[in-house]
Every structure is written in structure tokens, then in C-alpha cells.
Amino acid sequence: ERKMKREKFGSRLGFILISAGCAIGLGNVWRFPYITGEYGGAAFVLIYLFFLLVLGLPIMVSEFLIGRHSRANTARAYQKLAPGTHWRWVGRMGVLAGFLILSYYSVVAGWTLEYIFEALTNGFSGKTPDEFISSFQTFSSNPWRPAIWLILFLLGTHFIIVKGVEKGIERVSKFIMPVLLVMVVGIAIFSLTLKTTLDDGTVRTGLQGLKVYLTPDMSGITVQKFLQVSLDAMSQLFFSLSVSMGIMITYGSYVKKDVNLNKAVSQIEIMDTGVAFLAGMMIIPAVFVFSGLDGMSAGPGLMFVSLPNVFFRMGMAGRIVGLLFFLLAGFAALTSCISVLESIAANCMELFHTERKKTTGVLSIIY
Ligand code: PFF
């Protein structure tokens, strides 16, 4: 058996930013705000925070530990630590889950490129709200346009991973993540300054929207509804933290021995939750100002229909913020796609004893 040298992260900061980059993605900027909006705001956020503490922290620490101790990837880590047990299936299922997630995640990631392109070419100007809905439907059901964006997106991911862990992924994350954090804060503040006067003279402001976002609405709560919210909060948590897909196991195997994992996990999860919370602050007040309470519960279309409808009808300032928003979403998606693909590639390299370039090439082609 040919022994391959295990790659390593260059620094503790790199490790934290990469893991945060993996966790922070469309789950934060797209999924979290629309689910929170559908549930009417802060009640969902509170339940989410509860599960973050009782499940999120211990699970992520465990995955890093499994990686660190086994020095192996997902598929083999459980086998090495608990040989002969059924635990190995947990590892294999994780890799499969990552593979399946990436196949639709990268499509939505490709959509962000379409919006960046439209923002740059002013393609949204003069559209009515109905036209925003129909143009999204036309775009997403078009046979080739989303496919081209998807290919471009995957090519970007591919070229970063080919360069390796330290020189590719770590370098890109160290640049993207700080930029992303600054953009999130900036756009959230911008959303709070929005204001509109309705035909009947009432004024709606971003701060009122913030209040709607942050006031838990407990009316009409039944046991069944509570269970439903809890289930949705847990799915959102697992998705958002990228746990149980084995990615964090792979990353745990790249971390140097002297890094304190408890502390690192707290920092990663604070960043992940902070960005999700701020994404809610970017989107919910803005949509509330322009379309009221009904607008907030738009579902998955919140980011791709309601939000552009707000920003791109506001003139130059809105156009720039809209562009920045979709750049941010694209960056967030990119660092997550990198992680999924890296973890699958690392598993394949270990399993088939192939080298990095060939493995990533084959995987990218499959996608
Ligand atoms: N955590 C990412 C997000 O919130 O967008 C999505 C994700 C990445 C889920 C990788 C699962 C995964 F394996």
C-alpha cells in the first residue's frame, strides 16, 4: 500500500476560516432567512439557538475529534476507530449525503452568478414585481442558462481544490471570509435605513421590520406546530453547520495537534450563527418595508424574487447593494462547495490511492 502524506492546514486561523467558510453558505443567506420569515420571526430563531447549544456544539467537536484521532477521512475514520462495527456505515452515508447535497447546492450557487451578471448589466431595470417572478421562473426553467452558470461555478471550485489544502483552500478562505463578514454587516445596516410611504400615507421603516424579525410570535402555538418548528430548526442546524456529512471529520484530520478544538468550534459556530442572523437582518426588514408582512413568508423565493424586487427597483444605491449581496451569496456558496468537494475528493484519494489532480478532475466531470 502506497502511503500518502496527509495534508495539513497552515495555521489555526486558516483552519477556523475554512471551517467557517464551509458552514457559512446558502444555508445562512438563503435558507435561514426564508424559514425564519415563514415562521414569522424570532420564535424560530430562539428554538434554533437552543438546538445550537445542545446539539451543534457537541456534534461539531465530536466530528473534529474523530478526524483528529483517526487521521482518516469520513469513510475510513469510523472503521479505524471502531473496527468491525456498523459505525462504518455512518461514515459512508455521510459521504453519500455530501455528494447528494452538492448536486443541488451547486445549481442554486450557479443562480447567484446569474444575479451578479444581471446586476452588472442592469438587466433588472424597469421590471414590475410580477415580472420579477416570471423572469425567475423563465430563468430557472431555461435548459441551458442555469447549466452554464453551474459549469462556471464548478470550474471555479475545481481550480481552487486542485491547488491543495494549504495553497488553494486556505488561501482563498483567508481572503473571502473577512470580506464576506464586512459585507454582511454593511448590508444589514443598509437594510435598516430603508423606508417607504404607502399610498394611504403610512410609513414603513427598516427598524419596524427589525422589530417584526426580533419579536417572537407565540400566538397559535400548538404541540404539533412546536414539534414541526423544532424539526425544521434541527434540519436547518445540521445543514448550516455542515455536520454529519463527514466534512468536519476530514478537516479534523488536517488540524495540528495543539489547536484547542472546543474553542475553535465555539468561534466557528458564533460566526455561522452570526451570519445567519445578520442575513435575516439584511433580508427581512428590506422585504417588510416594501411588501409588508405577507412578503416575509415568500419561502425559497425570498432571496431570488422578493429581495431583488426591493433592491433593484431602488436606483443606483440599491443596484450596488444588490450586486454586493449576490456577490456575498456567491462567495459564501463557493467556500461551502469547495469543502464538500474537497471532502469527497479526499475520501476518493484515500480509497483509490489516486493523486489530487486526477481525482478532482474526475469528480468535477461527474458533476
Ligand atoms: N453549511 C452550508 C450552508 O449553510 O450553506 C451547506 C452545506 C455544505 C451543507 C456542506 C452540507 C455540507 F456538507
mmCIF file of C-alpha atoms and ligand atoms in Angstrom:
data_model
loop_
_atom_site.group_PDB
_atom_site.id
_atom_site.type_symbol
_atom_site.label_atom_id
_atom_site.label_comp_id
_atom_site.label_asym_id
_atom_site.label_seq_id
_atom_site.Cartn_x
_atom_site.Cartn_y
_atom_site.Cartn_z
ATOM 1 C CA GLU A 1 0.000 0.000 0.000
ATOM 2 C CA ARG A 2 1.348 3.350 -1.032
ATOM 3 C CA LYS A 3 1.302 5.707 1.923
ATOM 4 C CA MET A 4 0.280 9.232 1.103
ATOM 5 C CA LYS A 5 1.301 12.174 3.178
ATOM 6 C CA ARG A 6 -1.680 13.735 4.912
ATOM 7 C CA GLU A 7 -2.081 17.404 4.145
ATOM 8 C CA LYS A 8 -2.253 19.991 6.909
ATOM 9 C CA PHE A 9 -3.721 23.413 7.455
ATOM 10 C CA GLY A 10 -1.035 26.073 7.645
ATOM 11 C CA SER A 11 -2.401 27.900 10.671
ATOM 12 C CA ARG A 12 -5.090 27.910 13.336
ATOM 13 C CA LEU A 13 -6.708 30.956 11.767
ATOM 14 C CA GLY A 14 -6.763 29.209 8.418
ATOM 15 C CA PHE A 15 -8.478 26.206 9.953
ATOM 16 C CA ILE A 16 -11.137 28.347 11.592
ATOM 17 C CA LEU A 17 -11.824 30.409 8.494
ATOM 18 C CA ILE A 18 -12.028 27.329 6.280
ATOM 19 C CA SER A 19 -14.434 25.560 8.602
ATOM 20 C CA ALA A 20 -16.480 28.734 8.967
ATOM 21 C CA GLY A 21 -16.437 29.050 5.181
ATOM 22 C CA CYS A 22 -17.741 25.520 4.908
ATOM 23 C CA ALA A 23 -20.506 26.210 7.398
ATOM 24 C CA ILE A 24 -21.461 29.652 6.109
ATOM 25 C CA GLY A 25 -23.202 29.335 2.798
ATOM 26 C CA LEU A 26 -26.569 29.439 1.111
ATOM 27 C CA GLY A 27 -27.925 27.838 4.264
ATOM 28 C CA ASN A 28 -27.225 31.103 6.042
ATOM 29 C CA VAL A 29 -28.060 33.727 3.452
ATOM 30 C CA TRP A 30 -30.875 31.965 1.626
ATOM 31 C CA ARG A 31 -32.398 29.185 3.742
ATOM 32 C CA PHE A 32 -32.247 30.657 7.247
ATOM 33 C CA PRO A 33 -33.992 33.957 6.389
ATOM 34 C CA TYR A 34 -36.801 32.351 4.437
ATOM 35 C CA ILE A 35 -37.553 29.714 7.061
ATOM 36 C CA THR A 36 -37.433 32.345 9.788
ATOM 37 C CA GLY A 37 -39.728 34.512 7.665
ATOM 38 C CA GLU A 38 -42.162 31.672 7.139
ATOM 39 C CA TYR A 39 -42.370 31.144 10.889
ATOM 40 C CA GLY A 40 -42.884 34.852 11.460
ATOM 41 C CA GLY A 41 -39.516 35.683 13.047
ATOM 42 C CA ALA A 42 -37.769 35.291 16.348
ATOM 43 C CA ALA A 43 -39.652 32.286 17.754
ATOM 44 C CA PHE A 44 -37.835 30.163 15.204
ATOM 45 C CA VAL A 45 -34.525 31.858 15.957
ATOM 46 C CA LEU A 46 -34.843 31.082 19.675
ATOM 47 C CA ILE A 47 -35.539 27.411 19.083
ATOM 48 C CA TYR A 48 -32.660 27.302 16.638
ATOM 49 C CA LEU A 49 -30.310 28.753 19.264
ATOM 50 C CA PHE A 50 -31.441 26.142 21.767
ATOM 51 C CA PHE A 51 -30.504 23.302 19.421
ATOM 52 C CA LEU A 52 -27.261 25.048 18.534
ATOM 53 C CA LEU A 53 -26.190 24.799 22.172
ATOM 54 C CA VAL A 54 -27.383 21.281 22.921
ATOM 55 C CA LEU A 55 -26.600 19.625 19.576
ATOM 56 C CA GLY A 56 -24.483 21.891 17.402
ATOM 57 C CA LEU A 57 -21.546 22.356 19.761
ATOM 58 C CA PRO A 58 -21.049 18.726 20.847
ATOM 59 C CA ILE A 59 -21.570 17.281 17.371
ATOM 60 C CA MET A 60 -19.053 19.511 15.674
ATOM 61 C CA VAL A 61 -16.473 18.904 18.395
ATOM 62 C CA SER A 62 -17.032 15.146 18.017
ATOM 63 C CA GLU A 63 -16.527 15.231 14.268
ATOM 64 C CA PHE A 64 -13.264 17.129 14.563
ATOM 65 C CA LEU A 65 -12.103 14.692 17.246
ATOM 66 C CA ILE A 66 -12.964 11.669 15.143
ATOM 67 C CA GLY A 67 -10.910 13.162 12.326
ATOM 68 C CA ARG A 68 -8.009 14.122 14.557
ATOM 69 C CA HIS A 69 -7.734 10.714 16.215
ATOM 70 C CA SER A 70 -8.264 8.535 13.188
ATOM 71 C CA ARG A 71 -6.149 10.683 10.853
ATOM 72 C CA ALA A 72 -8.507 9.437 8.167
ATOM 73 C CA ASN A 73 -11.388 10.591 6.052
ATOM 74 C CA THR A 74 -15.046 10.013 6.702
ATOM 75 C CA ALA A 75 -15.394 6.654 5.029
ATOM 76 C CA ARG A 76 -12.485 5.099 6.916
ATOM 77 C CA ALA A 77 -12.456 7.095 10.145
ATOM 78 C CA TYR A 78 -15.192 5.107 11.873
ATOM 79 C CA GLN A 79 -13.728 1.856 10.629
ATOM 80 C CA LYS A 80 -10.373 2.728 12.110
ATOM 81 C CA LEU A 81 -11.743 3.813 15.484
ATOM 82 C CA ALA A 82 -14.388 1.098 15.806
ATOM 83 C CA PRO A 83 -13.290 -1.769 13.598
ATOM 84 C CA GLY A 84 -15.824 -4.452 12.856
ATOM 85 C CA THR A 85 -18.855 -2.426 13.971
ATOM 86 C CA HIS A 86 -21.655 -0.932 11.931
ATOM 87 C CA TRP A 87 -20.334 2.588 12.605
ATOM 88 C CA ARG A 88 -18.562 2.475 9.272
ATOM 89 C CA TRP A 89 -21.964 2.922 7.632
ATOM 90 C CA VAL A 90 -22.345 6.268 9.360
ATOM 91 C CA GLY A 91 -19.195 7.398 7.612
ATOM 92 C CA ARG A 92 -20.246 6.076 4.230
ATOM 93 C CA MET A 93 -23.714 7.605 4.465
ATOM 94 C CA GLY A 94 -22.108 10.930 5.272
ATOM 95 C CA VAL A 95 -20.076 10.928 2.081
ATOM 96 C CA LEU A 96 -23.180 9.988 0.120
ATOM 97 C CA ALA A 97 -25.160 12.814 1.756
ATOM 98 C CA GLY A 98 -22.443 15.316 0.846
ATOM 99 C CA PHE A 99 -22.469 14.064 -2.721
ATOM 100 C CA LEU A 100 -26.247 14.452 -2.998
ATOM 101 C CA ILE A 101 -26.274 17.879 -1.360
ATOM 102 C CA LEU A 102 -23.637 19.207 -3.705
ATOM 103 C CA SER A 103 -25.686 18.183 -6.733
ATOM 104 C CA TYR A 104 -28.454 20.660 -5.987
ATOM 105 C CA TYR A 105 -26.464 23.119 -3.910
ATOM 106 C CA SER A 106 -24.195 23.933 -6.814
ATOM 107 C CA VAL A 107 -27.225 24.644 -9.003
ATOM 108 C CA VAL A 108 -28.519 27.259 -6.581
ATOM 109 C CA ALA A 109 -24.967 28.571 -6.281
ATOM 110 C CA GLY A 110 -24.945 28.987 -10.051
ATOM 111 C CA TRP A 111 -28.096 31.100 -9.807
ATOM 112 C CA THR A 112 -26.169 33.675 -7.773
ATOM 113 C CA LEU A 113 -23.892 34.152 -10.791
ATOM 114 C CA GLU A 114 -26.928 34.942 -12.951
ATOM 115 C CA TYR A 115 -27.962 37.648 -10.489
ATOM 116 C CA ILE A 116 -24.450 39.087 -10.348
ATOM 117 C CA PHE A 117 -24.477 39.204 -14.123
ATOM 118 C CA GLU A 118 -27.914 40.856 -14.267
ATOM 119 C CA ALA A 119 -26.885 43.408 -11.654
ATOM 120 C CA LEU A 120 -23.748 44.278 -13.605
ATOM 121 C CA THR A 121 -25.594 44.650 -16.896
ATOM 122 C CA ASN A 122 -28.574 46.404 -15.326
ATOM 123 C CA GLY A 123 -30.831 43.640 -16.575
ATOM 124 C CA PHE A 124 -33.399 44.239 -13.847
ATOM 125 C CA SER A 125 -34.160 47.865 -14.572
ATOM 126 C CA GLY A 126 -37.789 48.823 -15.067
ATOM 127 C CA LYS A 127 -39.237 45.455 -14.072
ATOM 128 C CA THR A 128 -42.554 45.224 -12.238
ATOM 129 C CA PRO A 129 -42.945 42.850 -9.251
ATOM 130 C CA ASP A 130 -44.797 40.359 -11.446
ATOM 131 C CA GLU A 131 -42.032 40.449 -13.988
ATOM 132 C CA PHE A 132 -39.538 39.588 -11.254
ATOM 133 C CA ILE A 133 -41.482 36.444 -10.518
ATOM 134 C CA SER A 134 -41.871 35.432 -14.126
ATOM 135 C CA SER A 135 -38.277 36.219 -15.055
ATOM 136 C CA PHE A 136 -37.013 33.976 -12.246
ATOM 137 C CA GLN A 137 -39.304 31.198 -13.439
ATOM 138 C CA THR A 138 -38.207 31.617 -17.028
ATOM 139 C CA PHE A 139 -34.568 31.631 -15.992
ATOM 140 C CA SER A 140 -34.679 28.621 -13.692
ATOM 141 C CA SER A 141 -36.588 26.506 -16.185
ATOM 142 C CA ASN A 142 -34.381 27.507 -19.108
ATOM 143 C CA PRO A 143 -32.473 24.412 -20.244
ATOM 144 C CA TRP A 144 -29.043 25.910 -20.823
ATOM 145 C CA ARG A 145 -28.581 29.164 -18.932
ATOM 146 C CA PRO A 146 -28.503 27.761 -15.386
ATOM 147 C CA ALA A 147 -26.358 24.889 -16.675
ATOM 148 C CA ILE A 148 -23.720 27.289 -17.964
ATOM 149 C CA TRP A 149 -23.568 29.124 -14.640
ATOM 150 C CA LEU A 150 -23.339 25.768 -12.874
ATOM 151 C CA ILE A 151 -20.392 24.718 -15.009
ATOM 152 C CA LEU A 152 -18.623 28.030 -14.425
ATOM 153 C CA PHE A 153 -19.185 27.701 -10.719
ATOM 154 C CA LEU A 154 -17.864 24.149 -10.587
ATOM 155 C CA LEU A 155 -14.829 25.117 -12.647
ATOM 156 C CA GLY A 156 -14.037 27.807 -10.083
ATOM 157 C CA THR A 157 -14.366 25.266 -7.286
ATOM 158 C CA HIS A 158 -12.246 22.774 -9.190
ATOM 159 C CA PHE A 159 -9.323 25.118 -9.762
ATOM 160 C CA ILE A 160 -9.139 26.041 -6.104
ATOM 161 C CA ILE A 161 -9.171 22.450 -4.882
ATOM 162 C CA VAL A 162 -6.582 21.285 -7.382
ATOM 163 C CA LYS A 163 -4.118 23.644 -5.731
ATOM 164 C CA GLY A 164 -4.373 21.697 -2.491
ATOM 165 C CA VAL A 165 -5.413 22.371 1.074
ATOM 166 C CA GLU A 166 -2.950 24.990 2.186
ATOM 167 C CA LYS A 167 -2.192 26.743 -1.095
ATOM 168 C CA GLY A 168 -5.714 26.546 -2.537
ATOM 169 C CA ILE A 169 -8.482 26.315 0.008
ATOM 170 C CA GLU A 170 -6.753 28.041 2.898
ATOM 171 C CA ARG A 171 -5.527 30.966 0.829
ATOM 172 C CA VAL A 172 -8.935 31.583 -0.767
ATOM 173 C CA SER A 173 -10.777 31.336 2.542
ATOM 174 C CA LYS A 174 -8.435 33.763 4.238
ATOM 175 C CA PHE A 175 -9.337 36.307 1.601
ATOM 176 C CA ILE A 176 -13.046 35.610 1.144
ATOM 177 C CA MET A 177 -14.201 35.202 4.732
ATOM 178 C CA PRO A 178 -13.165 38.606 6.117
ATOM 179 C CA VAL A 179 -14.619 40.340 3.044
ATOM 180 C CA LEU A 180 -17.831 38.411 3.493
ATOM 181 C CA LEU A 181 -18.168 39.332 7.161
ATOM 182 C CA VAL A 182 -17.717 43.032 6.410
ATOM 183 C CA MET A 183 -20.293 42.885 3.599
ATOM 184 C CA VAL A 184 -22.872 41.157 5.779
ATOM 185 C CA VAL A 185 -22.642 43.827 8.445
ATOM 186 C CA GLY A 186 -22.709 46.660 5.893
ATOM 187 C CA ILE A 187 -25.767 45.417 4.015
ATOM 188 C CA ALA A 188 -27.654 44.666 7.235
ATOM 189 C CA ILE A 189 -27.148 48.270 8.341
ATOM 190 C CA PHE A 190 -28.269 49.490 4.919
ATOM 191 C CA SER A 191 -31.495 47.477 5.159
ATOM 192 C CA LEU A 192 -32.339 49.063 8.477
ATOM 193 C CA THR A 193 -32.211 52.536 6.907
ATOM 194 C CA LEU A 194 -34.849 51.717 4.278
ATOM 195 C CA LYS A 195 -38.163 53.493 4.356
ATOM 196 C CA THR A 196 -41.272 53.749 2.236
ATOM 197 C CA THR A 197 -44.526 55.715 2.326
ATOM 198 C CA LEU A 198 -47.610 53.799 1.267
ATOM 199 C CA ASP A 199 -50.482 55.260 -0.764
ATOM 200 C CA ASP A 200 -52.546 55.801 2.372
ATOM 201 C CA GLY A 201 -49.754 57.793 3.996
ATOM 202 C CA THR A 202 -48.442 55.181 6.459
ATOM 203 C CA VAL A 203 -44.696 54.974 6.661
ATOM 204 C CA ARG A 204 -42.906 51.636 6.919
ATOM 205 C CA THR A 205 -39.286 51.600 8.050
ATOM 206 C CA GLY A 206 -36.488 49.095 8.276
ATOM 207 C CA LEU A 207 -36.481 49.422 12.048
ATOM 208 C CA GLN A 208 -40.118 48.324 12.168
ATOM 209 C CA GLY A 209 -39.076 45.377 10.039
ATOM 210 C CA LEU A 210 -36.323 44.602 12.543
ATOM 211 C CA LYS A 211 -38.899 44.596 15.309
ATOM 212 C CA VAL A 212 -41.046 42.132 13.376
ATOM 213 C CA TYR A 213 -37.967 39.947 12.903
ATOM 214 C CA LEU A 214 -36.992 40.056 16.570
ATOM 215 C CA THR A 215 -40.331 39.825 18.344
ATOM 216 C CA PRO A 216 -41.247 36.183 18.956
ATOM 217 C CA ASP A 217 -44.815 35.500 17.914
ATOM 218 C CA MET A 218 -46.058 32.731 20.188
ATOM 219 C CA SER A 219 -49.717 33.017 19.275
ATOM 220 C CA GLY A 220 -51.444 29.962 17.937
ATOM 221 C CA ILE A 221 -48.685 27.602 19.047
ATOM 222 C CA THR A 222 -49.824 24.015 19.352
ATOM 223 C CA VAL A 223 -47.839 20.945 20.321
ATOM 224 C CA GLN A 224 -47.837 19.791 16.748
ATOM 225 C CA LYS A 225 -46.620 23.136 15.497
ATOM 226 C CA PHE A 226 -43.924 23.199 18.142
ATOM 227 C CA LEU A 227 -42.652 19.803 17.047
ATOM 228 C CA GLN A 228 -42.690 20.924 13.438
ATOM 229 C CA VAL A 229 -40.682 24.067 14.239
ATOM 230 C CA SER A 230 -38.205 22.024 16.272
ATOM 231 C CA LEU A 231 -37.722 19.575 13.451
ATOM 232 C CA ASP A 232 -37.176 22.388 10.958
ATOM 233 C CA ALA A 233 -34.772 24.082 13.353
ATOM 234 C CA MET A 234 -32.734 20.893 13.677
ATOM 235 C CA SER A 235 -32.580 20.299 9.928
ATOM 236 C CA GLN A 236 -31.525 23.879 9.436
ATOM 237 C CA LEU A 237 -28.867 23.487 12.130
ATOM 238 C CA PHE A 238 -27.309 20.351 10.655
ATOM 239 C CA PHE A 239 -27.380 21.807 7.183
ATOM 240 C CA SER A 240 -25.969 25.138 8.257
ATOM 241 C CA LEU A 241 -23.135 23.746 10.352
ATOM 242 C CA SER A 242 -22.308 21.165 7.655
ATOM 243 C CA VAL A 243 -22.203 18.448 10.275
ATOM 244 C CA SER A 244 -22.953 14.768 9.771
ATOM 245 C CA MET A 245 -21.645 14.901 6.205
ATOM 246 C CA GLY A 246 -18.186 13.941 7.356
ATOM 247 C CA ILE A 247 -16.604 17.133 6.094
ATOM 248 C CA MET A 248 -15.628 18.191 9.574
ATOM 249 C CA ILE A 249 -14.064 14.748 10.074
ATOM 250 C CA THR A 250 -11.840 15.320 7.070
ATOM 251 C CA TYR A 251 -10.970 18.792 8.340
ATOM 252 C CA GLY A 252 -10.305 17.441 11.826
ATOM 253 C CA SER A 253 -7.688 15.191 10.284
ATOM 254 C CA TYR A 254 -5.860 18.225 8.838
ATOM 255 C CA VAL A 255 -5.674 20.183 12.111
ATOM 256 C CA LYS A 256 -2.449 20.403 14.042
ATOM 257 C CA LYS A 257 -2.403 18.685 17.410
ATOM 258 C CA ASP A 258 -2.000 21.810 19.508
ATOM 259 C CA VAL A 259 -5.211 23.518 18.362
ATOM 260 C CA ASN A 260 -7.890 23.667 21.078
ATOM 261 C CA LEU A 261 -10.952 22.243 19.345
ATOM 262 C CA ASN A 262 -13.571 23.393 21.858
ATOM 263 C CA LYS A 263 -12.539 26.965 21.447
ATOM 264 C CA ALA A 264 -12.294 26.684 17.676
ATOM 265 C CA VAL A 265 -15.782 25.181 17.445
ATOM 266 C CA SER A 266 -17.280 27.983 19.523
ATOM 267 C CA GLN A 267 -15.700 30.524 17.210
ATOM 268 C CA ILE A 268 -16.857 28.743 14.064
ATOM 269 C CA GLU A 269 -20.407 28.398 15.348
ATOM 270 C CA ILE A 270 -20.566 32.009 16.515
ATOM 271 C CA MET A 271 -19.559 33.115 13.021
ATOM 272 C CA ASP A 272 -22.031 30.782 11.347
ATOM 273 C CA THR A 273 -24.926 31.845 13.551
ATOM 274 C CA GLY A 274 -23.914 35.490 13.366
ATOM 275 C CA VAL A 275 -24.004 35.467 9.573
ATOM 276 C CA ALA A 276 -27.367 33.678 9.500
ATOM 277 C CA PHE A 277 -28.791 36.178 11.946
ATOM 278 C CA LEU A 278 -27.401 39.131 10.007
ATOM 279 C CA ALA A 279 -28.673 37.666 6.741
ATOM 280 C CA GLY A 280 -32.112 37.748 8.312
ATOM 281 C CA MET A 281 -31.432 41.380 9.143
ATOM 282 C CA MET A 282 -30.455 42.136 5.565
ATOM 283 C CA ILE A 283 -33.470 40.486 4.018
ATOM 284 C CA ILE A 284 -36.444 40.562 6.376
ATOM 285 C CA PRO A 285 -36.581 44.319 7.118
ATOM 286 C CA ALA A 286 -36.000 45.145 3.434
ATOM 287 C CA VAL A 287 -38.785 42.874 2.260
ATOM 288 C CA PHE A 288 -41.054 44.036 5.087
ATOM 289 C CA VAL A 289 -40.612 47.694 4.116
ATOM 290 C CA PHE A 290 -41.647 47.077 0.532
ATOM 291 C CA SER A 291 -44.156 44.272 0.783
ATOM 292 C CA GLY A 292 -45.267 44.101 4.408
ATOM 293 C CA LEU A 293 -45.819 41.008 6.489
ATOM 294 C CA ASP A 294 -47.022 38.945 3.529
ATOM 295 C CA GLY A 295 -43.738 39.465 1.724
ATOM 296 C CA MET A 296 -41.773 37.898 4.546
ATOM 297 C CA SER A 297 -43.275 34.467 4.098
ATOM 298 C CA ALA A 298 -42.322 34.187 0.442
ATOM 299 C CA GLY A 299 -40.472 30.897 1.016
ATOM 300 C CA PRO A 300 -37.492 29.888 -1.118
ATOM 301 C CA GLY A 301 -38.193 32.793 -3.478
ATOM 302 C CA LEU A 302 -37.369 35.292 -0.742
ATOM 303 C CA MET A 303 -33.781 35.709 -1.898
ATOM 304 C CA PHE A 304 -34.263 35.241 -5.627
ATOM 305 C CA VAL A 305 -37.535 37.108 -6.143
ATOM 306 C CA SER A 306 -38.527 39.308 -3.192
ATOM 307 C CA LEU A 307 -35.097 40.683 -2.411
ATOM 308 C CA PRO A 308 -34.095 41.680 -5.968
ATOM 309 C CA ASN A 309 -37.536 43.165 -6.283
ATOM 310 C CA VAL A 310 -36.630 45.501 -3.416
ATOM 311 C CA PHE A 311 -33.025 46.333 -4.234
ATOM 312 C CA PHE A 312 -33.095 46.570 -7.980
ATOM 313 C CA ARG A 313 -36.019 48.955 -8.058
ATOM 314 C CA MET A 314 -34.285 51.468 -5.819
ATOM 315 C CA GLY A 315 -31.989 53.089 -8.356
ATOM 316 C CA MET A 316 -28.217 53.209 -8.199
ATOM 317 C CA ALA A 317 -27.696 52.634 -4.454
ATOM 318 C CA GLY A 318 -29.990 49.633 -4.460
ATOM 319 C CA ARG A 319 -28.324 48.238 -7.528
ATOM 320 C CA ILE A 320 -24.913 48.392 -5.928
ATOM 321 C CA VAL A 321 -26.151 46.844 -2.688
ATOM 322 C CA GLY A 322 -27.989 44.181 -4.677
ATOM 323 C CA LEU A 323 -24.815 43.393 -6.567
ATOM 324 C CA LEU A 324 -22.838 43.184 -3.330
ATOM 325 C CA PHE A 325 -25.495 40.946 -1.815
ATOM 326 C CA PHE A 326 -25.313 38.411 -4.620
ATOM 327 C CA LEU A 327 -21.508 38.560 -4.654
ATOM 328 C CA LEU A 328 -21.635 37.752 -0.967
ATOM 329 C CA ALA A 329 -24.044 34.878 -1.538
ATOM 330 C CA GLY A 330 -21.819 33.567 -4.339
ATOM 331 C CA PHE A 331 -18.701 33.738 -2.155
ATOM 332 C CA ALA A 332 -20.498 32.010 0.701
ATOM 333 C CA ALA A 333 -21.659 29.260 -1.629
ATOM 334 C CA LEU A 334 -18.205 28.872 -3.145
ATOM 335 C CA THR A 335 -16.428 28.175 0.135
ATOM 336 C CA SER A 336 -19.108 25.606 1.021
ATOM 337 C CA CYS A 337 -18.896 23.853 -2.351
ATOM 338 C CA ILE A 338 -15.119 23.738 -2.008
ATOM 339 C CA SER A 339 -15.478 21.926 1.296
ATOM 340 C CA VAL A 340 -17.935 19.324 0.064
ATOM 341 C CA LEU A 341 -15.864 18.584 -2.998
ATOM 342 C CA GLU A 342 -12.616 18.532 -1.027
ATOM 343 C CA SER A 343 -14.019 16.040 1.418
ATOM 344 C CA ILE A 344 -15.339 13.763 -1.310
ATOM 345 C CA ALA A 345 -12.050 14.074 -3.181
ATOM 346 C CA ALA A 346 -10.038 13.319 -0.040
ATOM 347 C CA ASN A 347 -12.130 10.205 0.551
ATOM 348 C CA CYS A 348 -11.600 9.051 -3.020
ATOM 349 C CA MET A 349 -7.860 9.743 -2.896
ATOM 350 C CA GLU A 350 -7.601 7.628 0.231
ATOM 351 C CA LEU A 351 -9.769 4.852 -1.135
ATOM 352 C CA PHE A 352 -8.359 4.571 -4.624
ATOM 353 C CA HIS A 353 -4.825 5.856 -3.935
ATOM 354 C CA THR A 354 -5.114 8.379 -6.703
ATOM 355 C CA GLU A 355 -3.491 11.760 -6.776
ATOM 356 C CA ARG A 356 -5.286 15.038 -6.202
ATOM 357 C CA LYS A 357 -5.364 16.395 -9.720
ATOM 358 C CA LYS A 358 -6.812 13.278 -11.286
ATOM 359 C CA THR A 359 -9.342 12.711 -8.525
ATOM 360 C CA THR A 360 -10.750 16.241 -8.583
ATOM 361 C CA GLY A 361 -10.811 16.186 -12.361
ATOM 362 C CA VAL A 362 -12.910 13.030 -12.463
ATOM 363 C CA LEU A 363 -15.241 14.311 -9.731
ATOM 364 C CA SER A 364 -15.780 17.657 -11.424
ATOM 365 C CA ILE A 365 -16.621 15.902 -14.670
ATOM 366 C CA ILE A 366 -19.148 13.661 -12.905
ATOM 367 C CA TYR A 367 -20.896 16.739 -11.553
HETATM 368 N N1 PFF B 1 -23.387 24.585 5.522
HETATM 369 C C1 PFF B 1 -23.635 25.015 4.191
HETATM 370 C C2 PFF B 1 -24.570 26.193 4.200
HETATM 371 O O1 PFF B 1 -25.059 26.572 5.254
HETATM 372 O O2 PFF B 1 -24.834 26.728 3.151
HETATM 373 C C3 PFF B 1 -24.229 23.959 3.326
HETATM 374 C C4 PFF B 1 -23.556 22.644 3.388
HETATM 375 C C5 PFF B 1 -22.244 22.487 2.993
HETATM 376 C C6 PFF B 1 -24.246 21.559 3.854
HETATM 377 C C7 PFF B 1 -21.660 21.283 3.051
HETATM 378 C C8 PFF B 1 -23.654 20.325 3.912
HETATM 379 C C9 PFF B 1 -22.376 20.204 3.508
HETATM 380 F F1 PFF B 1 -21.824 19.026 3.551
#
